[in-house]
């Protein structure tokens, strides 16, 4: 029983990282109907921004709430800036081109960031200094760490913020309108280019935060290809939850994180990556639109 | 052209507008005018270019030649999302409501550019007086409304910006006759209250009985235009759009 709760806690912590990344996939899909393959690499760049800022702040030997906050905000801002740039320079000029061209551009962008990252940052692994001291916290049978709690806390705060923005603000409502009907949103006076850019900014900022959280999760270890696996899992999470659905991405992320942790705990480790895709295939057989998805086959 | 007692520019004017999709011409030199206070209808067969005409006016489609004017100002260079700020609102073909949003959220989006809360309140009250069904369903997700209710919502949403010119694209399409009547009564009331209306309609009887003037579009060209009573008696219109020789119950004299 105690290991069960322990694994659940670990799974929720990992799953909340997947959820944060999945949100970017699902939001961009909502407004552009594009799978932004470069998204996970934006997360990687966010982690590198965190690495440079935390190193610059000399956070390793001298961690503090202030340096943690600055590092988080820098990772989010850096990733957001990159997301906006990719949308402006690559996807926007291609918006009237075929879906396939857009998809290929997204794949190209992903490769560019992964291999460009190896050139710019170097191919070797690096270690993000601890912006906050990691300590063990024992709650009865439960063994937690400060870093795990931060992963959970940061994810919850960001997701609540997104929930509020999307549902309660005028701009958030416009974003939902754009994801349903771009032309109709224009007729309402919504500057759809601005909303699409903003969607990239928000999704990328969440990925930037996730970049630092992934580093937390693996004792600070980062490298230019660190986005590949979490990105794949998060993408699966978004599809599982119903691509285009924000709450679906959150739910899908948690489910994948928990499932993966349990499988790793109780089954041979080679099952760990298999489980993600098995769940995906099973759910899509029963609910092709995903758990919370609303996308129906197009009517002609 | 006859001067109708004013030297003012028409509220809307299309001057030899042509639109092409790929190599196909959807509009071929369409000219039309709508004067303030008028209700004008645009009729024509499927694929004649009616929807394209409205989408060109709202900037969703760009003409390859010709120009669109609004009260003397060039309109075809204005971005689509700036059109509503000029006092032009459109009820799109197929309604295009935001199905995942509530009725209220749809209506608030109609007033997206309106910053004056009192004005939004007034527009809401006006809409609820016009369509009491919407008031009852304010918190309902719009996608769960019936087709007729969705059409009411699409019209109400367009009215939220208090437009001077309302463009309607086939408001009767796929809707139960009893709701069509309710919708047309609302349109006539909107018009009486001073909004200029350009109506695209497949039901030619209904369109010609409710409007002042009509343009008949055929494969991207204006075949004829004039006041509705004259257009109605044109043999080409009778044959193609009104069902020649068939007496329709409740038809116009
Ligand atoms: N986005 C588009 N791409 C290619 N062709 C188009 C597009 N939109 C319209 N067309 C073509 O332009 C022509 C006019 O279409 P339009 O929708 O304006 O007709 P309509 O009069 O509104 O017809 P309906 O009564 O069926 O609504 C048609 O031949 C149509 O196939
Ligand atoms: Mg049409």
mmCIF file of C-alpha atoms in Angstrom, chain A residues 166-168 170-195 294-296, chain B residues 55 58 60 79-84 88-92 96-102 105-106 109-115 157-158:
data_model
loop_
_atom_site.group_PDB
_atom_site.id
_atom_site.type_symbol
_atom_site.label_atom_id
_atom_site.label_comp_id
_atom_site.label_asym_id
_atom_site.label_seq_id
_atom_site.Cartn_x
_atom_site.Cartn_y
_atom_site.Cartn_z
ATOM 1 C CA UNK A 166 -8.870 30.732 -21.198
ATOM 2 C CA UNK A 167 -12.267 30.825 -19.488
ATOM 3 C CA UNK A 168 -12.508 34.127 -17.717
ATOM 4 C CA UNK A 170 -11.826 38.342 -23.103
ATOM 5 C CA UNK A 171 -8.612 37.349 -24.874
ATOM 6 C CA UNK A 172 -8.916 33.754 -23.663
ATOM 7 C CA UNK A 173 -12.461 33.566 -25.005
ATOM 8 C CA UNK A 174 -11.191 34.926 -28.320
ATOM 9 C CA UNK A 175 -8.563 32.164 -28.319
ATOM 10 C CA UNK A 176 -11.254 29.518 -27.938
ATOM 11 C CA UNK A 177 -13.227 31.201 -30.719
ATOM 12 C CA UNK A 178 -10.217 31.133 -33.055
ATOM 13 C CA UNK A 179 -9.722 27.431 -32.371
ATOM 14 C CA UNK A 180 -13.294 26.794 -33.496
ATOM 15 C CA UNK A 181 -13.688 29.060 -36.498
ATOM 16 C CA UNK A 182 -10.999 31.465 -37.652
ATOM 17 C CA UNK A 183 -13.159 33.341 -40.153
ATOM 18 C CA UNK A 184 -16.036 33.790 -37.725
ATOM 19 C CA UNK A 185 -13.576 35.077 -35.116
ATOM 20 C CA UNK A 186 -12.283 37.634 -37.640
ATOM 21 C CA UNK A 187 -15.844 38.798 -38.267
ATOM 22 C CA UNK A 188 -16.127 39.507 -34.526
ATOM 23 C CA UNK A 189 -13.102 41.788 -34.800
ATOM 24 C CA UNK A 190 -10.600 39.350 -33.317
ATOM 25 C CA UNK A 191 -7.061 39.925 -34.603
ATOM 26 C CA UNK A 192 -6.465 36.255 -35.302
ATOM 27 C CA UNK A 193 -2.759 36.667 -36.122
ATOM 28 C CA UNK A 194 -2.213 38.162 -32.694
ATOM 29 C CA UNK A 195 -4.169 35.355 -31.019
ATOM 30 C CA UNK A 294 -14.617 17.059 -29.361
ATOM 31 C CA UNK A 295 -13.074 16.647 -32.769
ATOM 32 C CA UNK A 296 -15.487 14.719 -34.892
ATOM 33 C CA UNK B 55 -17.129 37.335 -48.075
ATOM 34 C CA UNK B 58 -16.122 41.495 -45.221
ATOM 35 C CA UNK B 60 -12.407 37.299 -46.026
ATOM 36 C CA UNK B 79 -8.354 43.675 -42.963
ATOM 37 C CA UNK B 80 -11.256 41.319 -42.234
ATOM 38 C CA UNK B 81 -10.999 41.839 -38.482
ATOM 39 C CA UNK B 82 -11.320 45.622 -38.936
ATOM 40 C CA UNK B 83 -14.589 45.399 -40.896
ATOM 41 C CA UNK B 84 -16.859 45.097 -37.869
ATOM 42 C CA UNK B 88 -20.599 46.044 -40.898
ATOM 43 C CA UNK B 89 -21.582 42.681 -39.425
ATOM 44 C CA UNK B 90 -22.173 39.398 -41.183
ATOM 45 C CA UNK B 91 -24.241 36.348 -40.355
ATOM 46 C CA UNK B 92 -22.226 33.692 -42.191
ATOM 47 C CA UNK B 96 -20.686 29.535 -37.878
ATOM 48 C CA UNK B 97 -21.518 29.987 -34.217
ATOM 49 C CA UNK B 98 -18.849 28.966 -31.693
ATOM 50 C CA UNK B 99 -20.329 25.612 -30.745
ATOM 51 C CA UNK B 100 -18.159 24.918 -27.676
ATOM 52 C CA UNK B 101 -18.884 28.310 -26.153
ATOM 53 C CA UNK B 102 -22.019 29.262 -24.266
ATOM 54 C CA UNK B 105 -19.923 33.879 -24.621
ATOM 55 C CA UNK B 106 -20.954 33.904 -28.283
ATOM 56 C CA UNK B 109 -17.690 37.913 -28.766
ATOM 57 C CA UNK B 110 -20.111 39.734 -31.037
ATOM 58 C CA UNK B 111 -19.279 42.824 -28.988
ATOM 59 C CA UNK B 112 -15.556 42.000 -28.871
ATOM 60 C CA UNK B 113 -14.498 45.520 -29.851
ATOM 61 C CA UNK B 114 -17.137 47.301 -27.779
ATOM 62 C CA UNK B 115 -15.554 48.672 -24.597
ATOM 63 C CA UNK B 157 -24.179 37.817 -32.260
ATOM 64 C CA UNK B 158 -23.872 40.006 -35.359
#
